[in-house]
PDB file of C-alpha atoms and ligand atoms in Angstrom:
ATOM      1  CA  MET A  12       0.000   0.000   0.000  1.00 95.00           C
ATOM      2  CA  ALA A  13       1.280   3.455  -0.839  1.00 96.00           C
ATOM      3  CA  ARG A  14       0.105   7.045  -0.693  1.00 95.00           C
ATOM      4  CA  ALA A  15       0.744  10.306  -2.483  1.00 95.00           C
ATOM      5  CA  ASN A  16      -0.392  13.877  -1.918  1.00 92.00           C
ATOM      6  CA  GLY A  17      -2.562  16.202  -3.883  1.00 94.00           C
ATOM      7  CA  LYS A  18      -1.069  19.642  -4.401  1.00 94.00           C
ATOM      8  CA  VAL A  19      -1.723  23.327  -4.617  1.00 96.00           C
ATOM      9  CA  ILE A  20       0.269  25.793  -6.676  1.00 97.00           C
ATOM     10  CA  LEU A  21       0.617  28.903  -4.526  1.00 98.00           C
ATOM     11  CA  LEU A  22       1.991  30.988  -7.404  1.00 98.00           C
ATOM     12  CA  GLY A  23       3.391  30.411 -10.882  1.00 98.00           C
ATOM     13  CA  GLU A  24       1.113  27.981 -12.772  1.00 97.00           C
ATOM     14  CA  HIS A  25       1.242  28.251 -16.565  1.00 96.00           C
ATOM     15  CA  ALA A  26       4.409  30.382 -16.343  1.00 97.00           C
ATOM     16  CA  VAL A  27       6.159  27.227 -15.073  1.00 96.00           C
ATOM     17  CA  VAL A  28       5.541  25.626 -18.480  1.00 94.00           C
ATOM     18  CA  TYR A  29       7.788  28.398 -19.940  1.00 95.00           C
ATOM     19  CA  GLY A  30      10.611  27.955 -17.452  1.00 95.00           C
ATOM     20  CA  VAL A  31       9.487  30.350 -14.677  1.00 97.00           C
ATOM     21  CA  PRO A  32       9.768  28.759 -11.208  1.00 97.00           C
ATOM     22  CA  ALA A  33       6.497  28.077  -9.386  1.00 98.00           C
ATOM     23  CA  ILE A  34       5.758  27.554  -5.703  1.00 97.00           C
ATOM     24  CA  ALA A  35       3.783  24.394  -4.898  1.00 96.00           C
ATOM     25  CA  ALA A  36       3.023  22.310  -1.845  1.00 94.00           C
ATOM     26  CA  GLY A  37       1.614  18.886  -1.140  1.00 92.00           C
ATOM     27  CA  ILE A  38      -1.707  18.774   0.715  1.00 93.00           C
ATOM     28  CA  GLY A  39      -2.943  16.051   3.061  1.00 87.00           C
ATOM     29  CA  LYS A  40      -5.703  14.825   0.757  1.00 92.00           C
ATOM     30  CA  GLY A  41      -4.355  12.633  -2.027  1.00 94.00           C
ATOM     31  CA  ALA A  42      -4.518   9.070  -3.286  1.00 96.00           C
ATOM     32  CA  THR A  43      -3.937   5.630  -1.783  1.00 97.00           C
ATOM     33  CA  ALA A  44      -2.980   2.639  -3.950  1.00 97.00           C
ATOM     34  CA  ILE A  45      -2.983  -1.048  -2.970  1.00 97.00           C
ATOM     35  CA  ALA A  46      -1.172  -3.513  -5.258  1.00 97.00           C
ATOM     36  CA  VAL A  47      -1.710  -7.299  -5.209  1.00 97.00           C
ATOM     37  CA  PRO A  48      -0.317  -9.866  -7.686  1.00 96.00           C
ATOM     38  CA  ALA A  49      -2.723 -10.571 -10.570  1.00 96.00           C
ATOM     39  CA  GLU A  50      -2.758 -12.419 -13.880  1.00 94.00           C
ATOM     40  CA  ARG A  51      -2.824  -9.187 -15.892  1.00 93.00           C
ATOM     41  CA  PRO A  52      -2.013  -5.580 -14.976  1.00 94.00           C
ATOM     42  CA  LEU A  53      -5.218  -3.898 -13.849  1.00 95.00           C
ATOM     43  CA  LEU A  54      -5.943  -0.472 -12.368  1.00 96.00           C
ATOM     44  CA  VAL A  55      -9.193  -0.017 -10.441  1.00 96.00           C
ATOM     45  CA  LEU A  56     -10.134   3.616  -9.793  1.00 94.00           C
ATOM     46  CA  GLY A  57     -12.669   3.785  -6.963  1.00 87.00           C
ATOM     47  CA  ALA A  58     -15.850   1.912  -7.743  1.00 78.00           C
ATOM     48  CA  GLU A  59     -16.221   3.475 -11.180  1.00 77.00           C
ATOM     49  CA  ARG A  60     -13.448   2.570 -13.536  1.00 88.00           C
ATOM     50  CA  VAL A  61     -11.442  -0.569 -14.333  1.00 91.00           C
ATOM     51  CA  VAL A  62      -8.427   0.113 -16.560  1.00 92.00           C
ATOM     52  CA  ARG A  63      -6.519  -2.674 -18.315  1.00 89.00           C
ATOM     53  CA  ALA A  64      -2.991  -2.202 -19.622  1.00 86.00           C
ATOM     54  CA  GLY A  65      -3.125  -2.123 -23.418  1.00 85.00           C
ATOM     55  CA  GLU A  66      -6.576  -0.517 -23.605  1.00 87.00           C
ATOM     56  CA  ASP A  67      -6.602   2.170 -26.259  1.00 86.00           C
ATOM     57  CA  ASP A  68      -8.138   5.083 -24.401  1.00 91.00           C
ATOM     58  CA  GLU A  69      -6.363   7.798 -22.427  1.00 91.00           C
ATOM     59  CA  LEU A  70      -6.421   5.985 -19.086  1.00 93.00           C
ATOM     60  CA  GLY A  71      -5.405   2.690 -20.725  1.00 95.00           C
ATOM     61  CA  ARG A  72      -2.453   4.333 -22.479  1.00 95.00           C
ATOM     62  CA  ALA A  73      -1.405   6.177 -19.318  1.00 95.00           C
ATOM     63  CA  PHE A  74      -1.532   3.009 -17.215  1.00 96.00           C
ATOM     64  CA  THR A  75       0.394   1.054 -19.887  1.00 96.00           C
ATOM     65  CA  ALA A  76       3.085   3.768 -19.933  1.00 96.00           C
ATOM     66  CA  LEU A  77       3.337   3.849 -16.136  1.00 97.00           C
ATOM     67  CA  HIS A  78       3.451   0.074 -15.830  1.00 96.00           C
ATOM     68  CA  ALA A  79       6.118  -0.199 -18.545  1.00 96.00           C
ATOM     69  CA  ALA A  80       8.202   2.511 -16.839  1.00 96.00           C
ATOM     70  CA  THR A  81       8.205   0.577 -13.553  1.00 97.00           C
ATOM     71  CA  GLY A  82       9.295  -2.650 -15.300  1.00 95.00           C
ATOM     72  CA  VAL A  83       7.519  -4.796 -12.667  1.00 95.00           C
ATOM     73  CA  GLY A  84       5.269  -7.863 -13.122  1.00 95.00           C
ATOM     74  CA  SER A  85       1.461  -8.066 -13.165  1.00 96.00           C
ATOM     75  CA  TYR A  86      -0.505  -6.475 -10.345  1.00 97.00           C
ATOM     76  CA  ARG A  87      -4.038  -5.317  -9.660  1.00 96.00           C
ATOM     77  CA  ILE A  88      -3.913  -1.819  -8.174  1.00 97.00           C
ATOM     78  CA  ASP A  89      -6.893  -0.442  -6.293  1.00 97.00           C
ATOM     79  CA  VAL A  90      -6.840   3.341  -5.992  1.00 97.00           C
ATOM     80  CA  THR A  91      -8.844   5.449  -3.566  1.00 96.00           C
ATOM     81  CA  LEU A  92      -8.898   9.146  -4.397  1.00 95.00           C
ATOM     82  CA  GLU A  93      -9.623  11.759  -1.733  1.00 93.00           C
ATOM     83  CA  LEU A  94      -9.574  14.717  -4.148  1.00 92.00           C
ATOM     84  CA  PRO A  95     -12.036  15.935  -6.750  1.00 89.00           C
ATOM     85  CA  PRO A  96     -10.502  14.822 -10.072  1.00 86.00           C
ATOM     86  CA  GLY A  97      -9.435  17.412 -12.622  1.00 83.00           C
ATOM     87  CA  ALA A  98      -9.900  20.390 -10.309  1.00 91.00           C
ATOM     88  CA  GLY A  99      -6.274  21.537 -10.394  1.00 90.00           C
ATOM     89  CA  LEU A 100      -5.429  19.787  -7.129  1.00 94.00           C
ATOM     90  CA  GLY A 101      -3.119  17.270  -8.751  1.00 92.00           C
ATOM     91  CA  ALA A 102      -5.444  14.251  -8.589  1.00 92.00           C
ATOM     92  CA  SER A 103      -3.972  12.551 -11.644  1.00 92.00           C
ATOM     93  CA  ALA A 104      -0.345  13.013 -10.523  1.00 93.00           C
ATOM     94  CA  SER A 105      -1.335  11.804  -7.074  1.00 95.00           C
ATOM     95  CA  ILE A 106      -2.780   8.603  -8.578  1.00 96.00           C
ATOM     96  CA  GLY A 107       0.352   8.194 -10.725  1.00 96.00           C
ATOM     97  CA  VAL A 108       2.774   8.587  -7.818  1.00 95.00           C
ATOM     98  CA  ALA A 109       0.745   6.373  -5.427  1.00 97.00           C
ATOM     99  CA  THR A 110       0.399   3.668  -8.109  1.00 97.00           C
ATOM    100  CA  ALA A 111       4.118   3.721  -8.972  1.00 97.00           C
ATOM    101  CA  ARG A 112       5.038   3.550  -5.280  1.00 97.00           C
ATOM    102  CA  ALA A 113       2.625   0.658  -4.662  1.00 98.00           C
ATOM    103  CA  LEU A 114       3.961  -1.288  -7.667  1.00 97.00           C
ATOM    104  CA  PHE A 115       7.581  -0.883  -6.576  1.00 97.00           C
ATOM    105  CA  GLU A 116       6.756  -1.747  -2.984  1.00 96.00           C
ATOM    106  CA  ALA A 117       4.739  -4.865  -3.920  1.00 96.00           C
ATOM    107  CA  SER A 118       7.648  -6.028  -6.106  1.00 95.00           C
ATOM    108  CA  GLY A 119      10.145  -5.535  -3.304  1.00 95.00           C
ATOM    109  CA  ILE A 120      11.998  -2.830  -5.232  1.00 94.00           C
ATOM    110  CA  GLU A 121      13.362   0.053  -3.201  1.00 93.00           C
ATOM    111  CA  ALA A 122      12.709   2.729  -5.762  1.00 92.00           C
ATOM    112  CA  GLY A 123      13.969   6.206  -4.989  1.00 91.00           C
ATOM    113  CA  ARG A 124      12.199   9.447  -5.785  1.00 89.00           C
ATOM    114  CA  GLU A 125      13.711   9.593  -9.296  1.00 91.00           C
ATOM    115  CA  ARG A 126      12.282   6.244 -10.391  1.00 95.00           C
ATOM    116  CA  VAL A 127       8.868   6.986  -8.924  1.00 96.00           C
ATOM    117  CA  LEU A 128       8.773  10.370 -10.681  1.00 93.00           C
ATOM    118  CA  GLU A 129       9.895   8.803 -13.949  1.00 94.00           C
ATOM    119  CA  ALA A 130       6.987   6.330 -13.854  1.00 96.00           C
ATOM    120  CA  ALA A 131       4.482   8.990 -12.754  1.00 95.00           C
ATOM    121  CA  GLY A 132       5.850  11.296 -15.481  1.00 93.00           C
ATOM    122  CA  ALA A 133       5.083   8.648 -18.139  1.00 94.00           C
ATOM    123  CA  TRP A 134       1.479   8.551 -16.829  1.00 94.00           C
ATOM    124  CA  GLU A 135       1.172  12.354 -16.719  1.00 91.00           C
ATOM    125  CA  ARG A 136       2.494  12.890 -20.255  1.00 89.00           C
ATOM    126  CA  VAL A 137      -0.449  10.934 -21.696  1.00 90.00           C
ATOM    127  CA  PHE A 138      -2.942  13.339 -20.085  1.00 84.00           C
ATOM    128  CA  HIS A 139      -1.071  16.620 -20.297  1.00 79.00           C
ATOM    129  CA  GLY A 140       0.970  16.485 -23.483  1.00 73.00           C
ATOM    130  CA  ASN A 141       3.581  18.937 -22.209  1.00 74.00           C
ATOM    131  CA  PRO A 142       3.527  18.792 -18.401  1.00 79.00           C
ATOM    132  CA  SER A 143       6.084  20.917 -16.578  1.00 85.00           C
ATOM    133  CA  GLY A 144       6.436  18.081 -14.044  1.00 87.00           C
ATOM    134  CA  ILE A 145       5.325  20.205 -11.092  1.00 90.00           C
ATOM    135  CA  ASP A 146       2.266  18.056 -10.263  1.00 88.00           C
ATOM    136  CA  ALA A 147       4.204  14.815  -9.868  1.00 87.00           C
ATOM    137  CA  GLU A 148       6.973  16.552  -7.856  1.00 89.00           C
ATOM    138  CA  ALA A 149       4.432  18.060  -5.453  1.00 88.00           C
ATOM    139  CA  ALA A 150       2.544  14.740  -5.189  1.00 87.00           C
ATOM    140  CA  ALA A 151       5.771  13.088  -4.081  1.00 85.00           C
ATOM    141  CA  CYS A 152       6.641  15.657  -1.411  1.00 81.00           C
ATOM    142  CA  GLU A 153       5.271  16.967   1.865  1.00 74.00           C
ATOM    143  CA  ALA A 154       6.767  20.403   1.981  1.00 84.00           C
ATOM    144  CA  CYS A 155       6.655  23.648   0.034  1.00 93.00           C
ATOM    145  CA  ILE A 156       8.796  23.508  -3.094  1.00 94.00           C
ATOM    146  CA  LEU A 157      10.123  25.886  -5.690  1.00 96.00           C
ATOM    147  CA  TYR A 158       9.897  24.017  -8.976  1.00 95.00           C
ATOM    148  CA  SER A 159      11.326  24.865 -12.355  1.00 95.00           C
ATOM    149  CA  ARG A 160      11.894  22.807 -15.471  1.00 93.00           C
ATOM    150  CA  ALA A 161      15.628  23.588 -15.346  1.00 94.00           C
ATOM    151  CA  ASP A 162      16.291  22.932 -11.654  1.00 94.00           C
ATOM    152  CA  GLY A 163      13.525  20.513 -10.643  1.00 92.00           C
ATOM    153  CA  ALA A 164      12.138  20.771  -7.098  1.00 93.00           C
ATOM    154  CA  ARG A 165      13.921  22.543  -4.278  1.00 93.00           C
ATOM    155  CA  PRO A 166      12.449  22.823  -0.778  1.00 92.00           C
ATOM    156  CA  ILE A 167      11.861  26.415   0.326  1.00 93.00           C
ATOM    157  CA  ALA A 168      11.981  27.847   3.803  1.00 91.00           C
ATOM    158  CA  VAL A 169       8.569  28.585   5.282  1.00 94.00           C
ATOM    159  CA  ALA A 170       8.224  30.375   8.627  1.00 93.00           C
ATOM    160  CA  GLY A 171       5.145  28.811  10.226  1.00 89.00           C
ATOM    161  CA  GLU A 172       2.202  27.384   8.375  1.00 90.00           C
ATOM    162  CA  VAL A 173       0.234  28.795   5.476  1.00 95.00           C
ATOM    163  CA  PRO A 174      -3.492  28.349   6.232  1.00 96.00           C
ATOM    164  CA  LEU A 175      -5.610  27.844   3.118  1.00 97.00           C
ATOM    165  CA  VAL A 176      -9.248  27.298   2.259  1.00 98.00           C
ATOM    166  CA  ILE A 177      -9.763  25.476  -1.017  1.00 97.00           C
ATOM    167  CA  GLY A 178     -13.009  25.924  -2.919  1.00 98.00           C
ATOM    168  CA  ILE A 179     -14.164  24.204  -6.095  1.00 96.00           C
ATOM    169  CA  ALA A 180     -15.277  27.117  -8.239  1.00 95.00           C
ATOM    170  CA  GLY A 181     -16.979  25.170 -10.989  1.00 90.00           C
ATOM    171  CA  PRO A 182     -16.651  22.289 -13.409  1.00 89.00           C
ATOM    172  CA  SER A 183     -13.063  21.652 -14.318  1.00 85.00           C
ATOM    173  CA  ALA A 184     -11.373  22.076 -17.680  1.00 89.00           C
ATOM    174  CA  SER A 185      -8.712  19.941 -19.308  1.00 88.00           C
ATOM    175  CA  THR A 186      -5.167  20.969 -18.343  1.00 88.00           C
ATOM    176  CA  ARG A 187      -4.041  20.141 -21.862  1.00 87.00           C
ATOM    177  CA  VAL A 188      -6.647  22.499 -23.359  1.00 92.00           C
ATOM    178  CA  MET A 189      -5.797  25.323 -20.945  1.00 94.00           C
ATOM    179  CA  VAL A 190      -2.038  24.974 -21.557  1.00 92.00           C
ATOM    180  CA  GLU A 191      -2.653  24.927 -25.325  1.00 93.00           C
ATOM    181  CA  GLY A 192      -4.800  28.066 -24.982  1.00 96.00           C
ATOM    182  CA  VAL A 193      -1.879  29.966 -23.427  1.00 96.00           C
ATOM    183  CA  ALA A 194       0.469  28.611 -26.121  1.00 95.00           C
ATOM    184  CA  GLU A 195      -1.893  29.874 -28.851  1.00 97.00           C
ATOM    185  CA  LEU A 196      -2.177  33.281 -27.201  1.00 98.00           C
ATOM    186  CA  ARG A 197       1.624  33.407 -27.047  1.00 97.00           C
ATOM    187  CA  GLN A 198       1.826  32.749 -30.763  1.00 98.00           C
ATOM    188  CA  ARG A 199      -0.645  35.512 -31.531  1.00 98.00           C
ATOM    189  CA  LYS A 200       0.544  38.030 -28.937  1.00 97.00           C
ATOM    190  CA  PRO A 201       4.033  37.065 -27.743  1.00 97.00           C
ATOM    191  CA  GLU A 202       4.694  40.458 -26.104  1.00 97.00           C
ATOM    192  CA  VAL A 203       1.538  40.213 -23.942  1.00 96.00           C
ATOM    193  CA  VAL A 204       2.281  36.687 -22.741  1.00 97.00           C
ATOM    194  CA  ASP A 205       5.991  37.322 -22.190  1.00 97.00           C
ATOM    195  CA  LYS A 206       5.201  40.396 -20.063  1.00 97.00           C
ATOM    196  CA  ALA A 207       2.753  38.328 -18.002  1.00 98.00           C
ATOM    197  CA  MET A 208       5.448  35.646 -17.523  1.00 98.00           C
ATOM    198  CA  ALA A 209       7.972  38.274 -16.395  1.00 98.00           C
ATOM    199  CA  GLY A 210       5.387  39.658 -13.968  1.00 98.00           C
ATOM    200  CA  ILE A 211       4.670  36.203 -12.561  1.00 98.00           C
ATOM    201  CA  LEU A 212       8.421  35.587 -12.115  1.00 98.00           C
ATOM    202  CA  ALA A 213       8.678  38.774 -10.031  1.00 98.00           C
ATOM    203  CA  LEU A 214       5.660  37.733  -7.922  1.00 98.00           C
ATOM    204  CA  VAL A 215       7.093  34.244  -7.313  1.00 98.00           C
ATOM    205  CA  ASN A 216      10.427  35.696  -6.172  1.00 98.00           C
ATOM    206  CA  ALA A 217       8.678  38.116  -3.819  1.00 98.00           C
ATOM    207  CA  ALA A 218       6.426  35.329  -2.484  1.00 98.00           C
ATOM    208  CA  LYS A 219       9.484  33.231  -1.645  1.00 97.00           C
ATOM    209  CA  GLY A 220      10.618  36.107   0.574  1.00 97.00           C
ATOM    210  CA  CYS A 221       7.180  36.419   2.223  1.00 97.00           C
ATOM    211  CA  LEU A 222       7.090  32.676   2.983  1.00 97.00           C
ATOM    212  CA  GLY A 223      10.555  32.832   4.512  1.00 96.00           C
ATOM    213  CA  VAL A 224       9.530  35.463   7.051  1.00 96.00           C
ATOM    214  CA  GLY A 225       5.892  34.385   7.546  1.00 95.00           C
ATOM    215  CA  ASP A 226       4.460  37.552   5.930  1.00 97.00           C
ATOM    216  CA  LEU A 227       0.978  36.247   5.089  1.00 97.00           C
ATOM    217  CA  ARG A 228      -0.405  39.683   4.306  1.00 97.00           C
ATOM    218  CA  GLY A 229       2.305  40.225   1.670  1.00 98.00           C
ATOM    219  CA  LEU A 230       1.799  36.716   0.302  1.00 98.00           C
ATOM    220  CA  GLY A 231      -1.944  37.334  -0.031  1.00 98.00           C
ATOM    221  CA  ARG A 232      -1.382  40.515  -2.053  1.00 98.00           C
ATOM    222  CA  LEU A 233       0.998  38.642  -4.363  1.00 98.00           C
ATOM    223  CA  MET A 234      -1.613  35.893  -4.839  1.00 98.00           C
ATOM    224  CA  ASP A 235      -4.195  38.515  -5.858  1.00 98.00           C
ATOM    225  CA  LEU A 236      -1.750  40.006  -8.371  1.00 98.00           C
ATOM    226  CA  ASN A 237      -0.944  36.544  -9.742  1.00 98.00           C
ATOM    227  CA  GLN A 238      -4.693  35.983 -10.207  1.00 98.00           C
ATOM    228  CA  MET A 239      -4.903  39.229 -12.167  1.00 98.00           C
ATOM    229  CA  LEU A 240      -2.109  38.140 -14.515  1.00 98.00           C
ATOM    230  CA  LEU A 241      -3.718  34.700 -14.935  1.00 98.00           C
ATOM    231  CA  SER A 242      -6.999  36.412 -15.896  1.00 98.00           C
ATOM    232  CA  GLY A 243      -5.017  38.282 -18.548  1.00 97.00           C
ATOM    233  CA  LEU A 244      -3.962  34.911 -19.959  1.00 98.00           C
ATOM    234  CA  PHE A 245      -7.680  33.990 -20.216  1.00 97.00           C
ATOM    235  CA  VAL A 246      -7.425  31.003 -17.868  1.00 97.00           C
ATOM    236  CA  SER A 247      -9.813  32.418 -15.252  1.00 97.00           C
ATOM    237  CA  THR A 248     -13.613  32.126 -15.374  1.00 97.00           C
ATOM    238  CA  GLU A 249     -16.562  34.007 -13.924  1.00 97.00           C
ATOM    239  CA  GLY A 250     -16.928  31.243 -11.344  1.00 97.00           C
ATOM    240  CA  ILE A 251     -13.286  31.569 -10.289  1.00 98.00           C
ATOM    241  CA  GLU A 252     -13.525  35.371 -10.033  1.00 98.00           C
ATOM    242  CA  ARG A 253     -16.722  35.076  -7.996  1.00 98.00           C
ATOM    243  CA  ALA A 254     -15.197  32.502  -5.607  1.00 98.00           C
ATOM    244  CA  CYS A 255     -12.116  34.728  -5.139  1.00 98.00           C
ATOM    245  CA  ALA A 256     -14.360  37.729  -4.405  1.00 98.00           C
ATOM    246  CA  VAL A 257     -16.434  35.715  -1.886  1.00 98.00           C
ATOM    247  CA  ALA A 258     -13.245  34.595  -0.106  1.00 98.00           C
ATOM    248  CA  ARG A 259     -11.771  38.113   0.016  1.00 98.00           C
ATOM    249  CA  ALA A 260     -15.050  39.557   1.343  1.00 97.00           C
ATOM    250  CA  ALA A 261     -14.990  36.897   4.072  1.00 97.00           C
ATOM    251  CA  GLY A 262     -11.502  37.967   5.167  1.00 97.00           C
ATOM    252  CA  ALA A 263      -9.087  36.069   2.937  1.00 98.00           C
ATOM    253  CA  LEU A 264      -5.761  37.899   2.586  1.00 98.00           C
ATOM    254  CA  GLY A 265      -5.585  36.798  -1.054  1.00 98.00           C
ATOM    255  CA  ALA A 266      -7.264  34.379  -3.436  1.00 98.00           C
ATOM    256  CA  LYS A 267      -6.495  32.882  -6.818  1.00 98.00           C
ATOM    257  CA  LEU A 268      -7.083  29.900  -9.033  1.00 98.00           C
ATOM    258  CA  THR A 269      -4.686  26.993  -8.558  1.00 97.00           C
ATOM    259  CA  GLY A 270      -3.617  24.656 -11.350  1.00 95.00           C
ATOM    260  CA  SER A 271      -4.637  25.155 -14.928  1.00 93.00           C
ATOM    261  CA  GLY A 272      -7.858  27.164 -14.363  1.00 96.00           C
ATOM    262  CA  GLY A 273     -10.838  27.192 -16.696  1.00 96.00           C
ATOM    263  CA  GLY A 274     -12.871  26.112 -13.652  1.00 95.00           C
ATOM    264  CA  GLY A 275     -11.794  23.890 -10.778  1.00 95.00           C
ATOM    265  CA  ALA A 276     -10.151  24.970  -7.552  1.00 97.00           C
ATOM    266  CA  VAL A 277      -9.343  28.328  -5.990  1.00 98.00           C
ATOM    267  CA  ILE A 278      -7.101  28.807  -2.965  1.00 98.00           C
ATOM    268  CA  ALA A 279      -7.824  31.473  -0.370  1.00 98.00           C
ATOM    269  CA  LEU A 280      -5.266  32.545   2.216  1.00 98.00           C
ATOM    270  CA  ALA A 281      -7.222  32.267   5.442  1.00 95.00           C
ATOM    271  CA  PRO A 282      -5.590  33.452   8.658  1.00 91.00           C
ATOM    272  CA  GLY A 283      -7.570  32.867  11.850  1.00 87.00           C
ATOM    273  CA  ASP A 284     -10.653  30.677  11.898  1.00 92.00           C
ATOM    274  CA  PRO A 285     -11.105  29.083   8.451  1.00 95.00           C
ATOM    275  CA  GLU A 286     -14.788  28.514   9.270  1.00 97.00           C
ATOM    276  CA  VAL A 287     -15.686  32.087   8.222  1.00 97.00           C
ATOM    277  CA  ILE A 288     -14.486  31.544   4.653  1.00 98.00           C
ATOM    278  CA  LEU A 289     -15.726  27.936   4.597  1.00 98.00           C
ATOM    279  CA  SER A 290     -19.262  29.042   5.478  1.00 98.00           C
ATOM    280  CA  ALA A 291     -19.117  31.921   2.971  1.00 98.00           C
ATOM    281  CA  PHE A 292     -18.180  29.361   0.291  1.00 98.00           C
ATOM    282  CA  ARG A 293     -20.864  26.912   1.426  1.00 98.00           C
ATOM    283  CA  SER A 294     -23.556  29.607   1.358  1.00 98.00           C
ATOM    284  CA  GLU A 295     -22.640  30.153  -2.321  1.00 97.00           C
ATOM    285  CA  GLY A 296     -22.826  26.398  -2.989  1.00 96.00           C
ATOM    286  CA  ILE A 297     -19.040  26.110  -3.342  1.00 97.00           C
ATOM    287  CA  GLN A 298     -17.645  22.761  -2.170  1.00 95.00           C
ATOM    288  CA  CYS A 299     -14.663  23.468   0.104  1.00 97.00           C
ATOM    289  CA  PHE A 300     -12.182  22.316   2.727  1.00 96.00           C
ATOM    290  CA  ALA A 301      -9.431  23.843   4.859  1.00 96.00           C
ATOM    291  CA  THR A 302      -5.805  22.772   4.791  1.00 94.00           C
ATOM    292  CA  THR A 303      -2.391  24.046   5.785  1.00 92.00           C
ATOM    293  CA  VAL A 304       0.822  23.941   3.814  1.00 92.00           C
ATOM    294  CA  GLY A 305       4.290  24.772   4.937  1.00 83.00           C
ATOM    295  CA  ALA A 306       7.588  23.248   5.929  1.00 66.00           C
ATOM    296  CA  SER A 307       5.801  19.940   6.409  1.00 58.00           C
ATOM    297  CA  SER A 308       2.441  20.144   4.689  1.00 48.00           C
ATOM    298  CA  GLY A 309      -0.630  18.065   4.927  1.00 44.00           C
ATOM    299  CA  GLY A 310      -2.818  19.279   7.787  1.00 43.00           C
ATOM    300  CA  THR A 311      -6.071  18.966   5.838  1.00 45.00           C
ATOM    301  CA  ARG A 312      -8.940  19.576   8.200  1.00 40.00           C
ATOM    302  CA  ARG A 313     -12.081  18.762   6.255  1.00 36.00           C
TER     303      ARG A 313
HETATM  304  O1  LIG B 426      -2.672  19.830 -13.694  1.00 66.63           O
HETATM  305  P1  LIG B 426      -3.115  21.151 -13.153  1.00 66.63           P
HETATM  306  O2  LIG B 426      -4.456  21.578 -13.598  1.00 66.63           O
HETATM  307  O3  LIG B 426      -2.892  21.225 -11.689  1.00 66.63           O
HETATM  308  O4  LIG B 426      -2.119  22.272 -13.786  1.00 66.63           O
HETATM  309  C1  LIG B 426      -0.731  22.160 -13.673  1.00 66.63           C
HETATM  310  C2  LIG B 426      -0.065  23.476 -13.782  1.00 66.63           C
HETATM  311  C3  LIG B 426       0.173  24.011 -15.178  1.00 66.63           C
HETATM  312  O5  LIG B 426       1.219  24.970 -15.016  1.00 66.63           O
HETATM  313  C4  LIG B 426      -1.053  24.720 -15.720  1.00 66.63           C
HETATM  314  C5  LIG B 426       0.608  22.946 -16.188  1.00 66.63           C
HETATM  315  C6  LIG B 426       1.977  22.344 -15.917  1.00 66.63           C
HETATM  316  O6  LIG B 426       2.252  21.280 -16.511  1.00 66.63           O
HETATM  317  O7  LIG B 426       2.771  22.919 -15.184  1.00 66.63           O
END
């Protein structure tokens, strides 16, 4: 049996695809995978979906790629997911990392982080086309990381905990489609997108400083600015903007989408009692939970 985290991106999504570092952290909710020997490789996702290696749909291809990358024998893997899928909380990477870990463990192979990430990366590439790799890195770690394509994941210093409320602002969109949308915009208007990327880089660098000294107020302002730049890349939605506004009105120090946008999750920086923002979300029909991230993340409360 093995586990992996879900994740939030505090700042830097989309820009990370173009080499800008992003700040991400694992959250306590994630995926659990149990592997037992079987005649043929089989992946069972909750009660809904049975995936066989060799099947020619997206999940089948992803599982085949992951299984081949591990190089282990035949196992049935049962996955329990604690996250809403496709909401930008890293559900697919979490399943990939938990499954790879379970396969290695069941086969008695002591696989290090690199091998697990390689197998999870093979799974992620089928869904995402051009993933930066940040989801799988965050799924495999507990702490706050600075991730870039060039340097991989590096832990960053966090003074205290960062209290978050996560709300699901609407139906999710495909990460692949959202990433392609930014790529198309960049082709049409390179100067607009490049300026946004430079702005996001500056915000990420400043946020690293805020995290290091526990300046939540500063971090919240940077999150709001990052949300503004993401809106300019057309990855926000009315639902996301509304959820951010609800959170800010209920006392959040900052709020933004997390992940690829187009729907899905928002994160709100919630000092003090998270219940105020949770009930504001609930009264708007927004599914939500509170969590903390930081030096050692994973204090999901509900
Ligand atoms: O998979 P999501 O929706 O959490 O998005 C990942 C973050 C992106 O920067 C949008 C894509 C990537 O591969 O980094």
